[in-house]
mmCIF file of C-alpha atoms in Angstrom:
data_model
loop_
_atom_site.group_PDB
_atom_site.id
_atom_site.type_symbol
_atom_site.label_atom_id
_atom_site.label_comp_id
_atom_site.label_asym_id
_atom_site.label_seq_id
_atom_site.Cartn_x
_atom_site.Cartn_y
_atom_site.Cartn_z
ATOM 1 C CA UNK A 58 -0.017 -0.143 -0.010
ATOM 2 C CA UNK A 59 1.253 3.366 -0.781
ATOM 3 C CA UNK A 60 -0.025 6.577 0.733
ATOM 4 C CA UNK A 61 -0.711 9.495 -1.436
ATOM 5 C CA UNK A 62 -2.125 12.959 -1.031
ATOM 6 C CA UNK A 63 -3.996 14.859 -3.835
ATOM 7 C CA UNK A 64 -2.344 18.451 -4.936
ATOM 8 C CA UNK A 65 -3.841 20.814 -7.429
ATOM 9 C CA UNK A 66 -0.696 22.434 -8.287
ATOM 10 C CA UNK A 67 1.291 25.800 -7.614
ATOM 11 C CA UNK A 68 -1.041 28.853 -7.630
ATOM 12 C CA UNK A 69 -4.206 26.428 -7.822
ATOM 13 C CA UNK A 70 -4.010 24.972 -4.001
ATOM 14 C CA UNK A 71 -3.629 26.297 -0.453
ATOM 15 C CA UNK A 72 -1.297 23.315 0.411
ATOM 16 C CA UNK A 73 2.343 23.433 -0.458
ATOM 17 C CA UNK A 74 4.568 20.431 -1.602
ATOM 18 C CA UNK A 75 6.949 21.386 1.439
ATOM 19 C CA UNK A 76 3.907 20.861 3.482
ATOM 20 C CA UNK A 77 2.896 17.574 2.205
ATOM 21 C CA UNK A 78 6.441 16.343 2.486
ATOM 22 C CA UNK A 79 6.064 16.980 6.301
ATOM 23 C CA UNK A 80 2.959 14.267 6.590
ATOM 24 C CA UNK A 81 4.394 10.959 7.742
ATOM 25 C CA UNK A 82 4.037 8.257 5.139
ATOM 26 C CA UNK A 83 3.297 10.060 2.294
ATOM 27 C CA UNK A 84 4.852 8.741 -0.789
ATOM 28 C CA UNK A 85 3.023 9.923 -3.651
ATOM 29 C CA UNK A 86 1.261 13.052 -5.034
ATOM 30 C CA UNK A 87 -1.908 12.669 -6.966
ATOM 31 C CA UNK A 88 -1.830 15.233 -9.539
ATOM 32 C CA UNK A 89 -3.309 16.642 -12.909
ATOM 33 C CA UNK A 90 -2.722 19.175 -15.269
ATOM 34 C CA UNK A 91 -6.071 21.169 -14.181
ATOM 35 C CA UNK A 92 -5.454 23.884 -16.953
ATOM 36 C CA UNK A 93 -6.643 21.002 -19.616
ATOM 37 C CA UNK A 94 -9.877 21.228 -21.138
ATOM 38 C CA UNK A 95 -11.521 17.397 -21.419
ATOM 39 C CA UNK A 96 -10.193 15.932 -24.809
ATOM 40 C CA UNK A 97 -7.038 18.048 -24.974
ATOM 41 C CA UNK A 98 -3.550 16.011 -25.117
ATOM 42 C CA UNK A 99 -1.367 16.543 -22.074
ATOM 43 C CA UNK A 100 2.011 17.477 -23.692
ATOM 44 C CA UNK A 101 5.478 15.989 -22.605
ATOM 45 C CA UNK A 102 6.941 19.390 -21.664
ATOM 46 C CA UNK A 103 3.779 19.972 -19.397
ATOM 47 C CA UNK A 104 4.106 16.821 -17.446
ATOM 48 C CA UNK A 105 7.800 17.334 -17.132
ATOM 49 C CA UNK A 106 7.208 20.664 -15.370
ATOM 50 C CA UNK A 107 5.220 18.774 -12.808
ATOM 51 C CA UNK A 108 7.964 16.135 -12.419
ATOM 52 C CA UNK A 109 10.519 18.814 -11.832
ATOM 53 C CA UNK A 110 8.532 20.215 -8.977
ATOM 54 C CA UNK A 111 7.468 16.817 -7.519
ATOM 55 C CA UNK A 112 11.395 15.669 -7.533
ATOM 56 C CA UNK A 113 12.426 18.513 -5.512
ATOM 57 C CA UNK A 114 10.549 17.058 -2.705
ATOM 58 C CA UNK A 115 11.379 13.141 -3.434
ATOM 59 C CA UNK A 116 7.598 12.726 -4.278
ATOM 60 C CA UNK A 117 6.175 10.173 -6.694
ATOM 61 C CA UNK A 118 3.606 11.157 -9.521
ATOM 62 C CA UNK A 119 2.565 7.433 -10.426
ATOM 63 C CA UNK A 120 -1.283 8.462 -9.857
ATOM 64 C CA UNK A 121 -3.164 11.023 -12.119
ATOM 65 C CA UNK A 122 -6.511 12.209 -10.881
ATOM 66 C CA UNK A 123 -7.946 12.713 -13.674
ATOM 67 C CA UNK A 124 -7.614 12.781 -17.519
ATOM 68 C CA UNK A 125 -11.462 13.923 -17.908
ATOM 69 C CA UNK A 126 -13.212 11.796 -20.467
ATOM 70 C CA UNK A 127 -14.813 14.231 -23.155
ATOM 71 C CA UNK A 128 -18.483 14.483 -23.443
ATOM 72 C CA UNK A 129 -18.488 13.306 -27.225
ATOM 73 C CA UNK A 130 -17.278 9.793 -25.671
ATOM 74 C CA UNK A 131 -19.723 9.659 -23.035
ATOM 75 C CA UNK A 132 -22.424 10.511 -25.486
ATOM 76 C CA UNK A 133 -21.219 8.344 -28.543
ATOM 77 C CA UNK A 134 -20.920 10.942 -31.149
ATOM 78 C CA UNK A 135 -19.147 10.336 -34.412
ATOM 79 C CA UNK A 136 -16.365 12.725 -33.040
ATOM 80 C CA UNK A 137 -15.704 10.330 -30.102
ATOM 81 C CA UNK A 138 -12.713 8.632 -31.859
ATOM 82 C CA UNK A 139 -10.728 11.768 -32.362
ATOM 83 C CA UNK A 140 -10.960 12.208 -28.454
ATOM 84 C CA UNK A 141 -9.867 8.898 -27.895
ATOM 85 C CA UNK A 142 -7.168 9.102 -30.013
ATOM 86 C CA UNK A 143 -6.103 12.201 -27.986
ATOM 87 C CA UNK A 144 -6.692 10.061 -24.664
ATOM 88 C CA UNK A 145 -4.415 7.536 -26.074
ATOM 89 C CA UNK A 146 -1.774 10.142 -26.881
ATOM 90 C CA UNK A 147 -2.076 11.556 -23.326
ATOM 91 C CA UNK A 148 -1.430 7.746 -21.933
ATOM 92 C CA UNK A 149 1.534 7.475 -23.938
ATOM 93 C CA UNK A 150 3.063 10.657 -22.651
ATOM 94 C CA UNK A 151 2.232 9.735 -19.098
ATOM 95 C CA UNK A 152 3.935 6.362 -19.403
ATOM 96 C CA UNK A 153 7.355 8.275 -20.109
ATOM 97 C CA UNK A 154 7.164 9.643 -16.634
ATOM 98 C CA UNK A 155 6.331 6.529 -14.489
ATOM 99 C CA UNK A 156 2.477 7.161 -14.213
ATOM 100 C CA UNK A 157 0.931 3.524 -13.233
ATOM 101 C CA UNK A 158 -2.607 4.709 -12.613
ATOM 102 C CA UNK A 159 -5.267 7.131 -14.144
ATOM 103 C CA UNK A 160 -8.391 7.728 -12.060
ATOM 104 C CA UNK A 161 -11.327 8.811 -14.132
ATOM 105 C CA UNK A 162 -15.037 9.148 -13.990
ATOM 106 C CA UNK A 163 -18.228 8.717 -16.697
ATOM 107 C CA UNK A 164 -20.614 11.239 -14.998
ATOM 108 C CA UNK A 165 -22.661 12.782 -17.643
ATOM 109 C CA UNK A 166 -22.100 16.504 -17.240
ATOM 110 C CA UNK A 167 -21.381 16.864 -13.590
ATOM 111 C CA UNK A 168 -18.740 15.575 -11.541
ATOM 112 C CA UNK A 169 -19.270 14.975 -7.770
ATOM 113 C CA UNK A 170 -22.401 16.748 -6.537
ATOM 114 C CA UNK A 171 -23.044 18.453 -3.312
ATOM 115 C CA UNK A 172 -25.491 21.196 -2.202
ATOM 116 C CA UNK A 173 -23.184 23.010 0.436
ATOM 117 C CA UNK A 174 -19.337 23.054 0.206
ATOM 118 C CA UNK A 175 -18.918 24.635 3.800
ATOM 119 C CA UNK A 176 -22.063 23.154 6.006
ATOM 120 C CA UNK A 177 -21.193 23.758 9.561
ATOM 121 C CA UNK A 178 -20.693 20.741 11.696
ATOM 122 C CA UNK A 179 -21.619 20.474 15.544
ATOM 123 C CA UNK A 180 -17.571 20.840 16.576
ATOM 124 C CA UNK A 181 -17.356 24.044 14.626
ATOM 125 C CA UNK A 182 -15.860 22.877 11.466
ATOM 126 C CA UNK A 183 -17.339 22.615 8.069
ATOM 127 C CA UNK A 184 -17.598 20.150 5.526
ATOM 128 C CA UNK A 185 -18.963 19.077 2.048
ATOM 129 C CA UNK A 186 -22.912 18.400 2.718
ATOM 130 C CA UNK A 187 -25.514 17.049 0.130
ATOM 131 C CA UNK A 188 -29.138 18.138 0.748
ATOM 132 C CA UNK A 189 -31.484 15.914 -1.086
ATOM 133 C CA UNK A 190 -34.455 18.041 -1.973
ATOM 134 C CA UNK A 191 -32.116 20.645 -3.497
ATOM 135 C CA UNK A 192 -31.228 18.308 -6.313
ATOM 136 C CA UNK A 193 -34.721 18.750 -7.676
ATOM 137 C CA UNK A 194 -34.190 22.580 -8.258
ATOM 138 C CA UNK A 195 -32.406 24.025 -11.329
ATOM 139 C CA UNK A 196 -29.353 22.847 -12.292
ATOM 140 C CA UNK A 197 -27.701 25.852 -13.244
ATOM 141 C CA UNK A 198 -28.501 27.208 -9.849
ATOM 142 C CA UNK A 199 -26.305 24.515 -8.202
ATOM 143 C CA UNK A 200 -23.658 24.891 -10.804
ATOM 144 C CA UNK A 201 -23.155 28.790 -10.275
ATOM 145 C CA UNK A 202 -23.280 28.225 -6.539
ATOM 146 C CA UNK A 203 -20.147 25.680 -7.058
ATOM 147 C CA UNK A 204 -18.266 27.927 -9.274
ATOM 148 C CA UNK A 205 -18.866 30.770 -6.958
ATOM 149 C CA UNK A 206 -17.878 29.042 -3.789
ATOM 150 C CA UNK A 207 -14.617 27.423 -5.163
ATOM 151 C CA UNK A 208 -13.190 30.984 -5.462
ATOM 152 C CA UNK A 209 -11.011 30.757 -8.188
ATOM 153 C CA UNK A 210 -9.726 27.166 -7.930
ATOM 154 C CA UNK A 211 -10.287 24.868 -10.441
ATOM 155 C CA UNK A 212 -12.445 21.895 -9.838
ATOM 156 C CA UNK A 213 -12.356 18.982 -12.181
ATOM 157 C CA UNK A 214 -15.825 18.307 -13.995
ATOM 158 C CA UNK A 215 -16.888 21.902 -12.914
ATOM 159 C CA UNK A 216 -15.032 23.695 -15.773
ATOM 160 C CA UNK A 217 -16.619 27.173 -16.149
ATOM 161 C CA UNK A 218 -16.279 26.725 -19.825
ATOM 162 C CA UNK A 219 -18.460 23.461 -19.644
ATOM 163 C CA UNK A 220 -20.841 25.030 -17.189
ATOM 164 C CA UNK A 221 -21.650 27.911 -19.437
ATOM 165 C CA UNK A 222 -22.976 25.287 -21.934
ATOM 166 C CA UNK A 223 -25.122 23.524 -19.493
ATOM 167 C CA UNK A 224 -28.279 23.589 -21.564
ATOM 168 C CA UNK A 225 -26.853 22.575 -24.716
ATOM 169 C CA UNK A 226 -24.914 19.492 -22.535
ATOM 170 C CA UNK A 227 -28.471 18.338 -21.283
ATOM 171 C CA UNK A 228 -29.619 18.846 -24.864
ATOM 172 C CA UNK A 229 -27.037 16.443 -25.945
ATOM 173 C CA UNK A 230 -27.355 13.992 -23.356
ATOM 174 C CA UNK A 231 -31.290 13.637 -23.626
ATOM 175 C CA UNK A 232 -31.197 10.534 -25.529
ATOM 176 C CA UNK A 233 -28.705 8.897 -23.395
ATOM 177 C CA UNK A 234 -29.983 6.273 -21.073
ATOM 178 C CA UNK A 235 -28.106 3.708 -18.800
ATOM 179 C CA UNK A 236 -27.443 1.162 -21.405
ATOM 180 C CA UNK A 237 -26.547 3.556 -23.967
ATOM 181 C CA UNK A 238 -23.733 4.936 -21.253
ATOM 182 C CA UNK A 239 -22.909 1.338 -20.537
ATOM 183 C CA UNK A 240 -22.305 0.649 -24.243
ATOM 184 C CA UNK A 241 -20.159 3.962 -24.889
ATOM 185 C CA UNK A 242 -18.143 3.207 -21.353
ATOM 186 C CA UNK A 243 -17.236 -0.185 -23.089
ATOM 187 C CA UNK A 244 -16.322 1.353 -26.291
ATOM 188 C CA UNK A 245 -13.946 3.605 -24.853
ATOM 189 C CA UNK A 246 -12.268 1.133 -22.618
ATOM 190 C CA UNK A 247 -11.792 -1.544 -25.416
ATOM 191 C CA UNK A 248 -10.006 1.046 -27.336
ATOM 192 C CA UNK A 249 -7.769 1.761 -24.532
ATOM 193 C CA UNK A 250 -6.849 -1.526 -23.131
ATOM 194 C CA UNK A 251 -3.969 -2.484 -25.867
ATOM 195 C CA UNK A 252 -2.428 1.043 -24.953
ATOM 196 C CA UNK A 253 -2.759 0.372 -21.036
ATOM 197 C CA UNK A 254 -0.720 -2.919 -21.707
ATOM 198 C CA UNK A 255 1.503 -1.160 -24.011
ATOM 199 C CA UNK A 256 2.031 1.709 -21.334
ATOM 200 C CA UNK A 257 1.308 -0.427 -17.842
ATOM 201 C CA UNK A 258 -1.098 2.270 -17.160
ATOM 202 C CA UNK A 259 -4.379 1.071 -15.196
ATOM 203 C CA UNK A 260 -7.487 2.872 -15.875
ATOM 204 C CA UNK A 261 -9.258 3.205 -12.546
ATOM 205 C CA UNK A 262 -12.955 4.370 -12.823
ATOM 206 C CA UNK A 263 -14.547 6.544 -9.974
ATOM 207 C CA UNK A 264 -17.799 5.459 -8.499
ATOM 208 C CA UNK A 265 -20.473 8.006 -9.394
ATOM 209 C CA UNK A 266 -20.806 10.689 -6.485
ATOM 210 C CA UNK A 267 -23.733 10.325 -5.207
ATOM 211 C CA UNK A 268 -24.384 6.862 -6.299
ATOM 212 C CA UNK A 269 -27.905 7.587 -7.904
ATOM 213 C CA UNK A 270 -29.340 9.247 -10.747
ATOM 214 C CA UNK A 271 -29.435 13.288 -10.370
ATOM 215 C CA UNK A 272 -31.323 15.858 -12.546
ATOM 216 C CA UNK A 273 -32.526 13.054 -14.801
ATOM 217 C CA UNK A 274 -28.946 11.824 -15.612
ATOM 218 C CA UNK A 275 -28.074 8.473 -15.563
ATOM 219 C CA UNK A 276 -25.271 7.078 -13.514
ATOM 220 C CA UNK A 277 -23.617 3.515 -13.686
ATOM 221 C CA UNK A 278 -21.096 2.937 -10.692
ATOM 222 C CA UNK A 279 -23.417 3.027 -7.845
ATOM 223 C CA UNK A 280 -23.432 -0.355 -5.765
ATOM 224 C CA UNK A 281 -21.734 -3.970 -5.714
ATOM 225 C CA UNK A 282 -23.847 -5.354 -8.743
ATOM 226 C CA UNK A 283 -22.715 -2.285 -11.014
ATOM 227 C CA UNK A 284 -19.382 -2.759 -9.763
ATOM 228 C CA UNK A 285 -19.322 -6.338 -11.060
ATOM 229 C CA UNK A 286 -21.150 -5.501 -14.347
ATOM 230 C CA UNK A 287 -17.989 -3.045 -14.905
ATOM 231 C CA UNK A 288 -15.325 -5.344 -14.153
ATOM 232 C CA UNK A 289 -16.687 -8.192 -16.249
ATOM 233 C CA UNK A 290 -17.942 -6.084 -19.300
ATOM 234 C CA UNK A 291 -14.161 -5.407 -20.034
ATOM 235 C CA UNK A 292 -12.331 -8.267 -18.065
ATOM 236 C CA UNK A 293 -8.963 -7.122 -18.037
ATOM 237 C CA UNK A 294 -6.534 -6.574 -15.385
ATOM 238 C CA UNK A 295 -5.785 -2.986 -16.657
ATOM 239 C CA UNK A 296 -9.365 -2.073 -16.324
ATOM 240 C CA UNK A 297 -9.962 -1.160 -12.406
ATOM 241 C CA UNK A 298 -11.674 0.633 -9.977
ATOM 242 C CA UNK A 299 -10.883 3.749 -7.960
ATOM 243 C CA UNK A 300 -13.160 2.583 -5.189
ATOM 244 C CA UNK A 301 -14.094 5.591 -3.276
ATOM 245 C CA UNK A 302 -15.931 4.719 0.179
ATOM 246 C CA UNK A 303 -17.442 8.288 0.398
ATOM 247 C CA UNK A 304 -19.138 8.093 -2.957
ATOM 248 C CA UNK A 305 -20.454 4.472 -2.676
ATOM 249 C CA UNK A 306 -20.708 4.999 1.012
ATOM 250 C CA UNK A 307 -23.266 7.773 0.366
ATOM 251 C CA UNK A 308 -25.857 5.172 -0.019
ATOM 252 C CA UNK A 309 -26.109 3.537 3.273
ATOM 253 C CA UNK A 310 -27.419 0.268 1.696
ATOM 254 C CA UNK A 311 -23.723 -0.174 -0.069
ATOM 255 C CA UNK A 312 -21.052 -2.053 2.351
ATOM 256 C CA UNK A 313 -17.746 -0.994 0.781
ATOM 257 C CA UNK A 314 -15.830 -3.450 2.817
ATOM 258 C CA UNK A 315 -17.672 -6.089 1.349
ATOM 259 C CA UNK A 316 -16.926 -4.630 -2.128
ATOM 260 C CA UNK A 317 -13.148 -4.777 -1.293
ATOM 261 C CA UNK A 318 -13.388 -8.441 -0.267
ATOM 262 C CA UNK A 319 -15.068 -9.333 -3.616
ATOM 263 C CA UNK A 320 -13.098 -7.321 -5.876
ATOM 264 C CA UNK A 321 -9.610 -6.250 -4.294
ATOM 265 C CA UNK A 322 -7.504 -7.576 -6.902
ATOM 266 C CA UNK A 323 -8.920 -4.916 -9.499
ATOM 267 C CA UNK A 324 -8.830 -2.078 -7.112
ATOM 268 C CA UNK A 325 -5.695 0.120 -8.150
ATOM 269 C CA UNK A 326 -6.781 3.226 -6.160
ATOM 270 C CA UNK A 327 -8.587 3.662 -2.617
ATOM 271 C CA UNK A 328 -10.356 6.885 -1.973
ATOM 272 C CA UNK A 329 -11.053 6.752 2.105
ATOM 273 C CA UNK A 330 -13.747 9.234 3.357
ATOM 274 C CA UNK A 331 -16.342 9.149 5.651
ATOM 275 C CA UNK A 332 -19.952 10.256 5.657
ATOM 276 C CA UNK A 333 -22.848 10.422 8.150
ATOM 277 C CA UNK A 334 -26.141 9.653 6.912
ATOM 278 C CA UNK A 335 -29.623 11.444 7.699
ATOM 279 C CA UNK A 336 -33.119 9.662 7.655
ATOM 280 C CA UNK A 337 -34.126 12.222 4.898
ATOM 281 C CA UNK A 338 -31.538 11.061 2.226
ATOM 282 C CA UNK A 339 -29.229 14.018 3.031
ATOM 283 C CA UNK A 340 -25.622 13.290 3.886
ATOM 284 C CA UNK A 341 -22.544 14.978 5.472
ATOM 285 C CA UNK A 342 -18.697 14.525 5.111
ATOM 286 C CA UNK A 343 -17.078 14.025 8.434
ATOM 287 C CA UNK A 344 -13.864 13.055 10.032
ATOM 288 C CA UNK A 345 -12.085 9.999 9.051
ATOM 289 C CA UNK A 346 -12.747 8.512 12.360
ATOM 290 C CA UNK A 347 -14.947 5.674 12.304
ATOM 291 C CA UNK A 348 -17.306 6.256 14.940
ATOM 292 C CA UNK A 349 -17.938 9.820 13.442
ATOM 293 C CA UNK A 350 -19.716 8.275 10.448
ATOM 294 C CA UNK A 351 -21.413 5.499 8.941
ATOM 295 C CA UNK A 352 -19.084 4.450 6.126
ATOM 296 C CA UNK A 353 -17.311 1.529 8.214
ATOM 297 C CA UNK A 354 -13.821 2.927 8.010
ATOM 298 C CA UNK A 355 -12.104 0.316 10.152
ATOM 299 C CA UNK A 356 -13.932 -2.658 8.450
ATOM 300 C CA UNK A 357 -12.672 -0.810 4.890
ATOM 301 C CA UNK A 358 -9.043 -0.819 6.499
ATOM 302 C CA UNK A 359 -9.319 -4.281 7.662
ATOM 303 C CA UNK A 360 -10.667 -5.546 4.226
ATOM 304 C CA UNK A 361 -8.041 -3.938 2.259
ATOM 305 C CA UNK A 362 -5.045 -5.114 4.787
ATOM 306 C CA UNK A 363 -6.580 -8.635 4.915
ATOM 307 C CA UNK A 364 -6.781 -9.396 1.063
ATOM 308 C CA UNK A 365 -3.359 -7.838 0.559
ATOM 309 C CA UNK A 366 -4.279 -4.649 -1.044
ATOM 310 C CA UNK A 367 -1.111 -3.231 -2.719
ATOM 311 C CA UNK A 368 -2.469 -0.168 -4.420
ATOM 312 C CA UNK A 369 -2.622 3.543 -3.779
ATOM 313 C CA UNK A 370 -4.418 5.204 -0.967
ATOM 314 C CA UNK A 371 -5.546 8.721 -0.185
ATOM 315 C CA UNK A 372 -7.545 10.325 2.268
ATOM 316 C CA UNK A 373 -10.284 11.632 0.690
ATOM 317 C CA UNK A 374 -12.407 14.941 1.462
ATOM 318 C CA UNK A 375 -11.523 16.431 4.769
ATOM 319 C CA UNK A 376 -13.343 18.873 7.142
ATOM 320 C CA UNK A 377 -12.304 22.557 7.038
ATOM 321 C CA UNK A 378 -10.720 22.928 10.511
ATOM 322 C CA UNK A 379 -8.927 25.445 12.620
ATOM 323 C CA UNK A 380 -10.090 28.263 10.392
ATOM 324 C CA UNK A 381 -8.105 26.968 7.331
ATOM 325 C CA UNK A 382 -8.786 28.906 4.209
ATOM 326 C CA UNK A 383 -8.758 26.341 1.430
ATOM 327 C CA UNK A 384 -10.081 24.347 -1.631
ATOM 328 C CA UNK A 385 -13.575 22.681 -0.497
ATOM 329 C CA UNK A 386 -12.862 19.288 0.830
ATOM 330 C CA UNK A 387 -9.025 19.577 0.195
ATOM 331 C CA UNK A 388 -7.560 21.565 3.451
ATOM 332 C CA UNK A 389 -4.164 20.504 4.706
ATOM 333 C CA UNK A 390 -5.000 19.859 8.256
ATOM 334 C CA UNK A 391 -7.984 17.256 8.379
ATOM 335 C CA UNK A 392 -6.611 15.092 5.474
ATOM 336 C CA UNK A 393 -3.410 14.973 7.362
ATOM 337 C CA UNK A 394 -5.198 13.718 10.433
ATOM 338 C CA UNK A 395 -6.909 11.356 8.250
ATOM 339 C CA UNK A 396 -3.460 10.017 6.997
ATOM 340 C CA UNK A 397 -2.306 9.533 10.651
ATOM 341 C CA UNK A 398 -5.450 7.618 11.657
ATOM 342 C CA UNK A 399 -5.394 5.223 8.359
ATOM 343 C CA UNK A 400 -1.861 4.537 8.769
ATOM 344 C CA UNK A 401 -2.490 3.731 12.672
ATOM 345 C CA UNK A 402 -4.973 1.184 11.527
ATOM 346 C CA UNK A 403 -2.872 -0.586 9.003
ATOM 347 C CA UNK A 404 0.237 -0.481 11.599
ATOM 348 C CA UNK A 405 -1.821 -2.132 14.228
ATOM 349 C CA UNK A 406 -3.252 -4.872 11.894
ATOM 350 C CA UNK A 407 0.521 -5.409 10.462
ATOM 351 C CA UNK A 408 1.622 -5.862 14.314
ATOM 352 C CA UNK A 409 -1.453 -7.872 15.027
ATOM 353 C CA UNK A 410 -0.810 -10.041 12.179
ATOM 354 C CA UNK A 411 2.769 -10.168 12.176
#
């Protein structure tokens, strides 16, 4: 298991590489070229600039999150092959710098969806929050809120250029149902798999967040059944999962630890996040400590440990604590606390089983 930390780049993150270097156990930076639009090729010189920065601190760059998938691929338009060719070239360029995993998603239009980015918690911190009833409202209102509250930080999946075309995007997706989306995902992956073998890069899909349809848009990776369908649909060791405990765990019917036990050999990357459920369908993100939420963090770590997980782990969204001014969900302090909690769990399991 390799511990990692997501970083959005110099000038686009409140957290510095110097600070990340001081968190015990962190070996890898989860990075991306956040100035690139979906469908554009990531060029060699751009990737080299990131490597130069990370090398200064002895931090690896083996995990990218994410090379976003162009909407034409998801919709299945005639132009998709052009964008798939661009994606393939990006994978080949990334492979020259030792990248091993690309985390991506196949969610239509929106990436992760929350209705409050700084929801107050009883302990005085704030965190990302999902209010079920607000998703019935105008999607443009939610998009405008997200872009306003991110305070100039780039947010993958919420690019202002795409959000300005929201009505057009909804029109393009109007005939894309679940089965069409499954077919388009299969087409995309079958085109990529030979190149993934050639480059040694695993494609690791992120579950839909939240794991249910929103605004009439279909979602695919939502539970154990759909995870199994995804992995058997393109049954290749380079077709993998980014298993996000917070995304799947937003549905109280999902047991993330059970999914790990069933599919551990196909999990390339773990996002470990804790959520608390409310009876009305709302949920809030909370600290990584097991008892603070309903995700089952201890059982998740036990399942990873007992099944010999050797991929990458990162603490997912943290609270905003101690008056930290940061990107929503991606401050330094609570994620660093999360790392120490998770490493403590892994270390104790090593000792008990040693």
